[in-house]
Amino acid sequence: MINCLAPYVSELADSTLQLSFAIQLLVPRYQEGNNFGLEVQAKAMETVNEAHATAQEVQAGLKDFYYTREAALRRAITHPQVADYEGALVEADRAALYSLCRAAEDLYSTYTGLHDMASKNIERLLRPRDEDSNSPTKKRRKRRQQQQQQQQQQQNKLQGGKQQQLEAKGLRKGQK
C-alpha cells in the first residue's frame, strides 16, 4: 500500500508548490478598494499551504513506518525465541496499515478541498481586481455614465427645441 500511496503524496507536494507559486505570481499590488479578490487569493494560499503541510506530514509518516518496522524486525530476528517481538512486528504492521488508510483519506479530502476551492474561485484567483457588475465601484461608474447621458439628452432636447422655434419663426415670417 505504501508503494501505491507514495507517488500520490509526492505529486500532491509538488502540485501544491507549483500552485502556491502560480497564485503568488498573480497577486497584484494592494490598493484601496476592491480587495475582495485579494482576500480570495490569500485564503487560497492558506488552503494550498495546508495541503502542502498535509503532504509533507504523510511523507514523514511513510518514512517513519520503515524505521519502526525495521526496529521491530531486527528485534524479532535477533531474539527468535521471544514471541512478543513477533507480535510487536505484527502490531507495527497493523498500525502502519491504519495510518496509511488515514493518510489516503487525508489525501482524498485535501485533493477535493483544493479542487473545490479552485473551481469556485477560478475567476477571482486569475483576475482578483476584475470588477463584476455587482461591485460598488462599477455601480457608481454606471450611475455617472447614465447621469451624463441624461444631461446630454436634455441639452440636445433644449437645442432641438430652440432650433424648431427659430425655424417656425422663420417660416411664419416667410409666409407673411
Backbone as JSON Lines, residues from 0, in Angstrom:
{"i":0,"aa":"M","n":[0.82,-1.19,0.0],"ca":[0.0,0.0,0.0],"c":[0.87,1.26,0.0]}
{"i":1,"aa":"I","n":[2.03,1.18,0.63],"ca":[2.92,2.34,0.63],"c":[3.37,2.66,-0.79]}
{"i":2,"aa":"N","n":[3.67,1.62,-1.56],"ca":[4.1,1.84,-2.94],"c":[3.0,2.47,-3.78]}
{"i":3,"aa":"C","n":[1.76,2.21,-3.46],"ca":[0.64,2.81,-4.18],"c":[0.41,4.26,-3.77]}
{"i":4,"aa":"L","n":[0.59,4.54,-2.5],"ca":[0.26,5.84,-1.94],"c":[1.39,6.86,-2.12]}
{"i":5,"aa":"A","n":[2.62,6.42,-2.09],"ca":[3.77,7.33,-2.13],"c":[3.8,8.23,-3.37]}
{"i":6,"aa":"P","n":[3.52,7.73,-4.58],"ca":[3.54,8.64,-5.73],"c":[2.5,9.76,-5.64]}
{"i":7,"aa":"Y","n":[1.34,9.44,-5.09],"ca":[0.29,10.45,-4.96],"c":[0.67,11.52,-3.93]}
{"i":8,"aa":"V","n":[1.35,11.09,-2.89],"ca":[1.79,12.04,-1.87],"c":[2.83,12.99,-2.45]}
{"i":9,"aa":"S","n":[3.81,12.46,-3.16],"ca":[4.82,13.34,-3.73],"c":[4.24,14.21,-4.84]}
{"i":10,"aa":"E","n":[3.26,13.7,-5.58],"ca":[2.6,14.51,-6.6],"c":[1.84,15.67,-5.94]}
{"i":11,"aa":"L","n":[1.17,15.39,-4.83],"ca":[0.45,16.45,-4.11],"c":[1.42,17.5,-3.61]}
{"i":12,"aa":"A","n":[2.55,17.08,-3.05],"ca":[3.54,18.03,-2.55],"c":[4.06,18.92,-3.69]}
{"i":13,"aa":"D","n":[4.38,18.32,-4.83],"ca":[4.86,19.08,-5.98],"c":[3.78,20.0,-6.53]}
{"i":14,"aa":"S","n":[2.57,19.49,-6.65],"ca":[1.47,20.29,-7.2],"c":[1.15,21.49,-6.32]}
{"i":15,"aa":"T","n":[1.17,21.29,-5.02],"ca":[0.86,22.41,-4.13],"c":[1.95,23.48,-4.18]}
{"i":16,"aa":"L","n":[3.2,23.06,-4.34],"ca":[4.26,24.06,-4.5],"c":[4.07,24.86,-5.78]}
{"i":17,"aa":"Q","n":[3.74,24.19,-6.87],"ca":[3.52,24.88,-8.14],"c":[2.3,25.8,-8.07]}
{"i":18,"aa":"L","n":[1.24,25.31,-7.44],"ca":[0.03,26.11,-7.3],"c":[0.28,27.33,-6.43]}
{"i":19,"aa":"S","n":[1.02,27.16,-5.38],"ca":[1.36,28.28,-4.49],"c":[2.17,29.33,-5.25]}
{"i":20,"aa":"F","n":[3.12,28.89,-6.03],"ca":[3.94,29.8,-6.82],"c":[3.09,30.55,-7.84]}
{"i":21,"aa":"A","n":[2.18,29.84,-8.5],"ca":[1.32,30.47,-9.51],"c":[0.41,31.53,-8.87]}
{"i":22,"aa":"I","n":[-0.14,31.23,-7.72],"ca":[-1.01,32.19,-7.05],"c":[-0.21,33.41,-6.61]}
{"i":23,"aa":"Q","n":[1.0,33.19,-6.12],"ca":[1.84,34.31,-5.69],"c":[2.15,35.23,-6.87]}
{"i":24,"aa":"L","n":[2.34,34.66,-8.05],"ca":[2.63,35.49,-9.22],"c":[1.42,36.3,-9.67]}
{"i":25,"aa":"L","n":[0.22,35.83,-9.35],"ca":[-1.0,36.52,-9.78],"c":[-1.47,37.58,-8.79]}
{"i":26,"aa":"V","n":[-0.84,37.68,-7.63],"ca":[-1.28,38.64,-6.62],"c":[-0.84,40.04,-7.05]}
{"i":27,"aa":"P","n":[-1.81,40.96,-7.25],"ca":[-1.44,42.33,-7.63],"c":[-1.05,43.14,-6.4]}
{"i":28,"aa":"R","n":[-0.65,44.35,-6.67],"ca":[-0.29,45.27,-5.6],"c":[-1.53,45.63,-4.79]}
{"i":29,"aa":"Y","n":[-1.39,45.78,-3.5],"ca":[-2.51,46.1,-2.62],"c":[-2.89,47.57,-2.81]}
{"i":30,"aa":"Q","n":[-4.16,47.82,-3.05],"ca":[-4.67,49.17,-3.22],"c":[-5.93,49.32,-2.39]}
{"i":31,"aa":"E","n":[-6.36,50.56,-2.25],"ca":[-7.59,50.78,-1.51],"c":[-8.77,50.4,-2.39]}
{"i":32,"aa":"G","n":[-9.75,49.77,-1.79],"ca":[-10.97,49.41,-2.5],"c":[-10.81,48.18,-3.36]}
{"i":33,"aa":"N","n":[-11.88,47.46,-3.51],"ca":[-11.96,46.26,-4.35],"c":[-10.85,45.25,-4.04]}
{"i":34,"aa":"N","n":[-10.74,44.87,-2.8],"ca":[-9.73,43.9,-2.39],"c":[-10.31,42.52,-2.13]}
{"i":35,"aa":"F","n":[-11.54,42.31,-2.54],"ca":[-12.17,41.01,-2.32],"c":[-11.4,39.9,-3.01]}
{"i":36,"aa":"G","n":[-10.96,40.15,-4.23],"ca":[-10.19,39.16,-4.97],"c":[-8.88,38.83,-4.28]}
{"i":37,"aa":"L","n":[-8.28,39.83,-3.66],"ca":[-7.03,39.59,-2.93],"c":[-7.28,38.74,-1.7]}
{"i":38,"aa":"E","n":[-8.43,38.95,-1.06],"ca":[-8.77,38.13,0.1],"c":[-9.0,36.68,-0.32]}
{"i":39,"aa":"V","n":[-9.62,36.5,-1.48],"ca":[-9.83,35.14,-2.0],"c":[-8.48,34.49,-2.28]}
{"i":40,"aa":"Q","n":[-7.57,35.24,-2.88],"ca":[-6.24,34.69,-3.15],"c":[-5.51,34.35,-1.86]}
{"i":41,"aa":"A","n":[-5.64,35.18,-0.84],"ca":[-4.97,34.9,0.44],"c":[-5.54,33.63,1.07]}
{"i":42,"aa":"K","n":[-6.85,33.47,1.02],"ca":[-7.47,32.26,1.57],"c":[-7.05,31.03,0.75]}
{"i":43,"aa":"A","n":[-6.95,31.19,-0.55],"ca":[-6.5,30.1,-1.4],"c":[-5.06,29.71,-1.06]}
{"i":44,"aa":"M","n":[-4.22,30.71,-0.79],"ca":[-2.83,30.42,-0.41],"c":[-2.79,29.64,0.89]}
{"i":45,"aa":"E","n":[-3.66,30.01,1.85],"ca":[-3.72,29.27,3.11],"c":[-4.1,27.82,2.86]}
{"i":46,"aa":"T","n":[-5.1,27.62,2.02],"ca":[-5.56,26.26,1.71],"c":[-4.46,25.45,1.03]}
{"i":47,"aa":"V","n":[-3.76,26.06,0.09],"ca":[-2.68,25.37,-0.61],"c":[-1.54,25.04,0.35]}
{"i":48,"aa":"N","n":[-1.22,25.98,1.23],"ca":[-0.14,25.73,2.2],"c":[-0.52,24.62,3.18]}
{"i":49,"aa":"E","n":[-1.8,24.58,3.58],"ca":[-2.26,23.49,4.45],"c":[-2.16,22.14,3.72]}
{"i":50,"aa":"A","n":[-2.51,22.14,2.44],"ca":[-2.41,20.9,1.66],"c":[-0.96,20.45,1.53]}
{"i":51,"aa":"H","n":[-0.07,21.4,1.35],"ca":[1.35,21.06,1.26],"c":[1.86,20.49,2.59]}
{"i":52,"aa":"A","n":[1.43,21.1,3.68],"ca":[1.82,20.6,5.0],"c":[1.29,19.18,5.22]}
{"i":53,"aa":"T","n":[0.06,18.92,4.78],"ca":[-0.51,17.57,4.89],"c":[0.32,16.57,4.1]}
{"i":54,"aa":"A","n":[0.71,16.94,2.9],"ca":[1.52,16.04,2.07],"c":[2.86,15.77,2.74]}
{"i":55,"aa":"Q","n":[3.47,16.78,3.32],"ca":[4.76,16.57,3.99],"c":[4.6,15.69,5.23]}
{"i":56,"aa":"E","n":[3.5,15.86,5.96],"ca":[3.27,15.01,7.13],"c":[3.09,13.55,6.72]}
{"i":57,"aa":"V","n":[2.37,13.33,5.63],"ca":[2.16,11.96,5.16],"c":[3.49,11.36,4.7]}
{"i":58,"aa":"Q","n":[4.3,12.15,4.0],"ca":[5.61,11.66,3.57],"c":[6.48,11.3,4.77]}
{"i":59,"aa":"A","n":[6.44,12.12,5.79],"ca":[7.21,11.82,7.01],"c":[6.7,10.55,7.67]}
{"i":60,"aa":"G","n":[5.37,10.37,7.67],"ca":[4.78,9.16,8.24],"c":[5.2,7.92,7.49]}
{"i":61,"aa":"L","n":[5.33,8.03,6.16],"ca":[5.78,6.88,5.37],"c":[7.22,6.51,5.72]}
{"i":62,"aa":"K","n":[8.05,7.5,5.93],"ca":[9.44,7.23,6.32],"c":[9.51,6.61,7.71]}
{"i":63,"aa":"D","n":[8.69,7.14,8.62],"ca":[8.67,6.61,9.99],"c":[8.26,5.14,10.01]}
{"i":64,"aa":"F","n":[7.37,4.75,9.11],"ca":[6.93,3.35,9.05],"c":[8.13,2.43,8.83]}
{"i":65,"aa":"Y","n":[8.99,2.78,7.91],"ca":[10.14,1.93,7.63],"c":[11.07,1.82,8.84]}
{"i":66,"aa":"Y","n":[11.3,2.93,9.53],"ca":[12.16,2.89,10.72],"c":[11.54,2.03,11.83]}
{"i":67,"aa":"T","n":[10.26,2.2,12.05],"ca":[9.57,1.43,13.1],"c":[9.58,-0.06,12.77]}
{"i":68,"aa":"R","n":[9.27,-0.37,11.52],"ca":[9.24,-1.78,11.11],"c":[10.63,-2.39,11.16]}
{"i":69,"aa":"E","n":[11.62,-1.62,10.77],"ca":[13.0,-2.13,10.79],"c":[13.42,-2.46,12.22]}
{"i":70,"aa":"A","n":[13.09,-1.6,13.18],"ca":[13.47,-1.85,14.57],"c":[12.75,-3.09,15.11]}
{"i":71,"aa":"A","n":[11.45,-3.22,14.81],"ca":[10.69,-4.38,15.28],"c":[11.2,-5.67,14.63]}
{"i":72,"aa":"L","n":[11.52,-5.61,13.35],"ca":[12.03,-6.77,12.63],"c":[13.41,-7.18,13.16]}
{"i":73,"aa":"R","n":[14.25,-6.21,13.45],"ca":[15.58,-6.52,13.98],"c":[15.47,-7.25,15.32]}
{"i":74,"aa":"R","n":[14.57,-6.76,16.18],"ca":[14.38,-7.42,17.47],"c":[13.83,-8.83,17.31]}
{"i":75,"aa":"A","n":[12.89,-9.0,16.36],"ca":[12.3,-10.33,16.15],"c":[13.33,-11.31,15.59]}
{"i":76,"aa":"I","n":[14.26,-10.82,14.76],"ca":[15.28,-11.7,14.18],"c":[16.36,-12.03,15.2]}
{"i":77,"aa":"T","n":[16.78,-11.03,15.98],"ca":[17.86,-11.29,16.95],"c":[17.39,-12.13,18.13]}
{"i":78,"aa":"H","n":[16.11,-12.08,18.43],"ca":[15.56,-12.86,19.55],"c":[14.36,-13.69,19.06]}
{"i":79,"aa":"P","n":[14.62,-14.74,18.27],"ca":[13.51,-15.53,17.72],"c":[12.73,-16.3,18.78]}
{"i":80,"aa":"Q","n":[13.33,-16.53,19.93],"ca":[12.66,-17.29,20.98],"c":[11.59,-16.47,21.71]}
{"i":81,"aa":"V","n":[11.63,-15.12,21.58],"ca":[10.67,-14.25,22.26],"c":[9.51,-13.96,21.29]}
{"i":82,"aa":"A","n":[8.34,-14.5,21.62],"ca":[7.16,-14.35,20.75],"c":[6.63,-12.92,20.77]}
{"i":83,"aa":"D","n":[6.9,-12.18,21.82],"ca":[6.4,-10.8,21.9],"c":[7.0,-9.91,20.82]}
{"i":84,"aa":"Y","n":[8.23,-10.2,20.41],"ca":[8.83,-9.39,19.36],"c":[8.13,-9.63,18.03]}
{"i":85,"aa":"E","n":[7.72,-10.87,17.77],"ca":[6.97,-11.15,16.55],"c":[5.6,-10.47,16.61]}
{"i":86,"aa":"G","n":[4.99,-10.49,17.8],"ca":[3.71,-9.8,17.99],"c":[3.85,-8.29,17.79]}
{"i":87,"aa":"A","n":[4.99,-7.75,18.26],"ca":[5.24,-6.32,18.08],"c":[5.38,-5.97,16.6]}
{"i":88,"aa":"L","n":[5.98,-6.88,15.82],"ca":[6.11,-6.67,14.39],"c":[4.73,-6.66,13.72]}
{"i":89,"aa":"V","n":[3.88,-7.59,14.12],"ca":[2.52,-7.65,13.56],"c":[1.75,-6.39,13.93]}
{"i":90,"aa":"E","n":[1.88,-5.96,15.18],"ca":[1.18,-4.74,15.62],"c":[1.71,-3.5,14.89]}
{"i":91,"aa":"A","n":[3.01,-3.47,14.64],"ca":[3.58,-2.34,13.89],"c":[3.01,-2.31,12.48]}
{"i":92,"aa":"D","n":[2.87,-3.48,11.86],"ca":[2.28,-3.54,10.52],"c":[0.81,-3.1,10.54]}
{"i":93,"aa":"R","n":[0.07,-3.54,11.57],"ca":[-1.34,-3.14,11.69],"c":[-1.46,-1.62,11.87]}
{"i":94,"aa":"A","n":[-0.64,-1.08,12.74],"ca":[-0.67,0.37,12.98],"c":[-0.3,1.14,11.71]}
{"i":95,"aa":"A","n":[0.66,0.6,10.97],"ca":[1.06,1.25,9.72],"c":[-0.07,1.2,8.7]}
{"i":96,"aa":"L","n":[-0.76,0.08,8.63],"ca":[-1.89,-0.05,7.71],"c":[-2.98,0.96,8.07]}
{"i":97,"aa":"Y","n":[-3.28,1.06,9.36],"ca":[-4.27,2.04,9.81],"c":[-3.83,3.46,9.44]}
{"i":98,"aa":"S","n":[-2.56,3.78,9.67],"ca":[-2.04,5.11,9.33],"c":[-2.11,5.37,7.84]}
{"i":99,"aa":"L","n":[-1.83,4.35,7.05],"ca":[-1.9,4.5,5.6],"c":[-3.34,4.75,5.13]}
{"i":100,"aa":"C","n":[-4.28,4.07,5.76],"ca":[-5.69,4.31,5.41],"c":[-6.09,5.73,5.75]}
{"i":101,"aa":"R","n":[-5.66,6.23,6.91],"ca":[-5.96,7.62,7.29],"c":[-5.25,8.58,6.34]}
{"i":102,"aa":"A","n":[-4.05,8.24,5.93],"ca":[-3.31,9.11,5.0],"c":[-4.02,9.16,3.66]}
{"i":103,"aa":"A","n":[-4.54,8.03,3.2],"ca":[-5.29,8.03,1.95],"c":[-6.54,8.89,2.06]}
{"i":104,"aa":"E","n":[-7.21,8.82,3.2],"ca":[-8.38,9.68,3.41],"c":[-7.98,11.15,3.45]}
{"i":105,"aa":"D","n":[-6.87,11.45,4.09],"ca":[-6.38,12.83,4.12],"c":[-6.07,13.33,2.72]}
{"i":106,"aa":"L","n":[-5.42,12.49,1.93],"ca":[-5.11,12.88,0.56],"c":[-6.38,13.16,-0.23]}
{"i":107,"aa":"Y","n":[-7.36,12.29,-0.07],"ca":[-8.63,12.46,-0.78],"c":[-9.29,13.78,-0.38]}
{"i":108,"aa":"S","n":[-9.37,14.04,0.91],"ca":[-10.03,15.27,1.35],"c":[-9.22,16.5,0.94]}
{"i":109,"aa":"T","n":[-7.91,16.4,0.93],"ca":[-7.07,17.52,0.51],"c":[-7.26,17.81,-0.97]}
{"i":110,"aa":"Y","n":[-7.22,16.77,-1.79],"ca":[-7.44,16.96,-3.23],"c":[-8.83,17.54,-3.51]}
{"i":111,"aa":"T","n":[-9.85,17.01,-2.86],"ca":[-11.21,17.52,-3.12],"c":[-11.36,18.95,-2.6]}
{"i":112,"aa":"G","n":[-10.74,19.26,-1.47],"ca":[-10.78,20.63,-0.96],"c":[-10.11,21.61,-1.9]}
{"i":113,"aa":"L","n":[-8.95,21.23,-2.42],"ca":[-8.25,22.1,-3.37],"c":[-9.06,22.28,-4.65]}
{"i":114,"aa":"H","n":[-9.62,21.2,-5.14],"ca":[-10.42,21.28,-6.36],"c":[-11.65,22.17,-6.15]}
{"i":115,"aa":"D","n":[-12.31,22.0,-5.03],"ca":[-13.5,22.79,-4.72],"c":[-13.14,24.27,-4.63]}
{"i":116,"aa":"M","n":[-12.08,24.58,-3.92],"ca":[-11.66,25.97,-3.76],"c":[-11.29,26.58,-5.11]}
{"i":117,"aa":"A","n":[-10.55,25.84,-5.91],"ca":[-10.11,26.37,-7.2],"c":[-11.26,26.53,-8.17]}
{"i":118,"aa":"S","n":[-12.16,25.54,-8.22],"ca":[-13.26,25.62,-9.18],"c":[-14.25,26.72,-8.83]}
{"i":119,"aa":"K","n":[-14.47,26.98,-7.55],"ca":[-15.41,28.03,-7.15],"c":[-14.83,29.43,-7.29]}
{"i":120,"aa":"N","n":[-13.52,29.55,-7.23],"ca":[-12.89,30.87,-7.2],"c":[-11.92,31.1,-8.35]}
{"i":121,"aa":"I","n":[-12.05,30.36,-9.43],"ca":[-11.06,30.45,-10.51],"c":[-10.96,31.86,-11.09]}
{"i":122,"aa":"E","n":[-12.1,32.54,-11.25],"ca":[-12.06,33.89,-11.8],"c":[-11.36,34.86,-10.86]}
{"i":123,"aa":"R","n":[-11.63,34.75,-9.57],"ca":[-11.0,35.64,-8.59],"c":[-9.53,35.31,-8.41]}
{"i":124,"aa":"L","n":[-9.16,34.06,-8.61],"ca":[-7.74,33.7,-8.49],"c":[-6.96,34.23,-9.68]}
{"i":125,"aa":"L","n":[-7.55,34.16,-10.87],"ca":[-6.84,34.61,-12.07],"c":[-6.87,36.13,-12.23]}
{"i":126,"aa":"R","n":[-8.01,36.75,-11.91],"ca":[-8.16,38.2,-12.05],"c":[-8.78,38.77,-10.78]}
{"i":127,"aa":"P","n":[-7.96,39.02,-9.75],"ca":[-8.51,39.46,-8.47],"c":[-9.12,40.86,-8.5]}
{"i":128,"aa":"R","n":[-8.69,41.71,-9.39],"ca":[-9.21,43.07,-9.43],"c":[-10.26,43.26,-10.52]}
{"i":129,"aa":"D","n":[-10.6,42.24,-11.25],"ca":[-11.61,42.34,-12.29],"c":[-12.95,42.67,-11.63]}
{"i":130,"aa":"E","n":[-13.52,43.79,-12.01],"ca":[-14.76,44.23,-11.37],"c":[-15.95,43.55,-12.02]}
{"i":131,"aa":"D","n":[-16.79,42.96,-11.22],"ca":[-18.01,42.38,-11.74],"c":[-19.12,43.41,-11.68]}
{"i":132,"aa":"S","n":[-20.26,43.06,-12.21],"ca":[-21.36,44.01,-12.31],"c":[-21.96,44.36,-10.96]}
{"i":133,"aa":"N","n":[-21.66,43.61,-9.93],"ca":[-22.22,43.88,-8.61],"c":[-21.31,44.69,-7.71]}
{"i":134,"aa":"S","n":[-20.13,45.05,-8.19],"ca":[-19.21,45.77,-7.32],"c":[-19.67,47.22,-7.18]}
{"i":135,"aa":"P","n":[-19.46,47.83,-6.02],"ca":[-19.89,49.21,-5.8],"c":[-19.21,50.2,-6.75]}
{"i":136,"aa":"T","n":[-17.95,49.97,-7.06],"ca":[-17.23,50.86,-7.96],"c":[-17.86,50.84,-9.34]}
{"i":137,"aa":"K","n":[-18.18,49.68,-9.82],"ca":[-18.8,49.53,-11.12],"c":[-20.18,50.19,-11.15]}
{"i":138,"aa":"K","n":[-20.93,50.03,-10.06],"ca":[-22.25,50.64,-9.98],"c":[-22.16,52.16,-10.01]}
{"i":139,"aa":"R","n":[-21.19,52.73,-9.28],"ca":[-21.01,54.19,-9.28],"c":[-20.64,54.68,-10.67]}
{"i":140,"aa":"R","n":[-19.76,53.97,-11.34],"ca":[-19.34,54.35,-12.68],"c":[-20.53,54.32,-13.64]}
{"i":141,"aa":"K","n":[-21.34,53.28,-13.55],"ca":[-22.53,53.19,-14.41],"c":[-23.49,54.33,-14.13]}
{"i":142,"aa":"R","n":[-23.7,54.65,-12.84],"ca":[-24.6,55.74,-12.46],"c":[-24.12,57.06,-13.04]}
{"i":143,"aa":"R","n":[-22.81,57.33,-12.95],"ca":[-22.25,58.56,-13.51],"c":[-22.45,58.63,-15.02]}
{"i":144,"aa":"Q","n":[-22.21,57.5,-15.69],"ca":[-22.4,57.46,-17.14],"c":[-23.86,57.71,-17.52]}
{"i":145,"aa":"Q","n":[-24.78,57.13,-16.76],"ca":[-26.19,57.35,-17.04],"c":[-26.58,58.8,-16.82]}
{"i":146,"aa":"Q","n":[-26.07,59.42,-15.75],"ca":[-26.36,60.82,-15.49],"c":[-25.81,61.72,-16.6]}
{"i":147,"aa":"Q","n":[-24.61,61.4,-17.07],"ca":[-24.03,62.19,-18.16],"c":[-24.85,62.03,-19.44]}
{"i":148,"aa":"Q","n":[-25.31,60.81,-19.7],"ca":[-26.14,60.59,-20.88],"c":[-27.46,61.34,-20.79]}
{"i":149,"aa":"Q","n":[-28.07,61.36,-19.6],"ca":[-29.32,62.08,-19.4],"c":[-29.12,63.58,-19.6]}
{"i":150,"aa":"Q","n":[-28.03,64.13,-19.06],"ca":[-27.74,65.54,-19.23],"c":[-27.53,65.88,-20.7]}
{"i":151,"aa":"Q","n":[-26.83,65.0,-21.41],"ca":[-26.59,65.21,-22.83],"c":[-27.91,65.2,-23.61]}
{"i":152,"aa":"Q","n":[-28.8,64.27,-23.25],"ca":[-30.09,64.19,-23.92],"c":[-30.93,65.44,-23.64]}
{"i":153,"aa":"Q","n":[-30.9,65.93,-22.41],"ca":[-31.65,67.15,-22.07],"c":[-31.11,68.34,-22.84]}
{"i":154,"aa":"Q","n":[-29.78,68.43,-22.96],"ca":[-29.2,69.53,-23.72],"c":[-29.59,69.44,-25.19]}
{"i":155,"aa":"N","n":[-29.58,68.21,-25.71],"ca":[-29.98,68.03,-27.11],"c":[-31.43,68.42,-27.33]}
{"i":156,"aa":"K","n":[-32.31,68.08,-26.36],"ca":[-33.72,68.45,-26.47],"c":[-33.88,69.97,-26.45]}
{"i":157,"aa":"L","n":[-33.16,70.63,-25.54],"ca":[-33.24,72.09,-25.46],"c":[-32.76,72.73,-26.74]}
{"i":158,"aa":"Q","n":[-31.66,72.27,-27.26],"ca":[-31.12,72.84,-28.5],"c":[-32.05,72.55,-29.67]}
{"i":159,"aa":"G","n":[-32.59,71.31,-29.67],"ca":[-33.53,70.96,-30.74],"c":[-34.8,71.79,-30.66]}
{"i":160,"aa":"G","n":[-35.28,72.07,-29.45],"ca":[-36.48,72.89,-29.27],"c":[-36.25,74.32,-29.71]}
{"i":161,"aa":"K","n":[-35.12,74.88,-29.38],"ca":[-34.8,76.26,-29.78],"c":[-34.68,76.34,-31.3]}
{"i":162,"aa":"Q","n":[-34.08,75.31,-31.88],"ca":[-33.92,75.32,-33.33],"c":[-35.28,75.23,-34.02]}
{"i":163,"aa":"Q","n":[-36.18,74.43,-33.47],"ca":[-37.52,74.33,-34.04],"c":[-38.26,75.64,-33.91]}
{"i":164,"aa":"Q","n":[-38.1,76.34,-32.79],"ca":[-38.76,77.62,-32.61],"c":[-38.25,78.64,-33.63]}
{"i":165,"aa":"L","n":[-36.93,78.63,-33.85],"ca":[-36.36,79.55,-34.83],"c":[-36.86,79.22,-36.23]}
{"i":166,"aa":"E","n":[-36.92,77.94,-36.54],"ca":[-37.41,77.54,-37.86],"c":[-38.88,77.92,-38.02]}
{"i":167,"aa":"A","n":[-39.65,77.76,-36.96],"ca":[-41.07,78.1,-37.03],"c":[-41.23,79.61,-37.22]}
{"i":168,"aa":"K","n":[-40.43,80.42,-36.54],"ca":[-40.49,81.87,-36.71],"c":[-40.08,82.26,-38.12]}
{"i":169,"aa":"G","n":[-39.06,81.58,-38.62],"ca":[-38.59,81.87,-39.97],"c":[-39.64,81.51,-41.0]}
{"i":170,"aa":"L","n":[-40.35,80.44,-40.82],"ca":[-41.41,80.05,-41.75],"c":[-42.57,81.04,-41.68]}
{"i":171,"aa":"R","n":[-42.89,81.48,-40.48],"ca":[-44.01,82.42,-40.33],"c":[-43.68,83.75,-41.0]}
{"i":172,"aa":"K","n":[-42.44,84.19,-40.84],"ca":[-42.04,85.45,-41.47],"c":[-42.07,85.29,-42.99]}
{"i":173,"aa":"G","n":[-41.63,84.1,-43.44],"ca":[-41.61,83.86,-44.89],"c":[-43.01,83.72,-45.44]}
{"i":174,"aa":"Q","n":[-43.96,83.29,-44.64],"ca":[-45.32,83.11,-45.1],"c":[-46.05,84.44,-45.16]}
{"i":175,"aa":"K","n":[-45.67,85.37,-44.37],"ca":[-46.37,86.67,-44.34],"c":[-45.98,87.46,-45.48]}
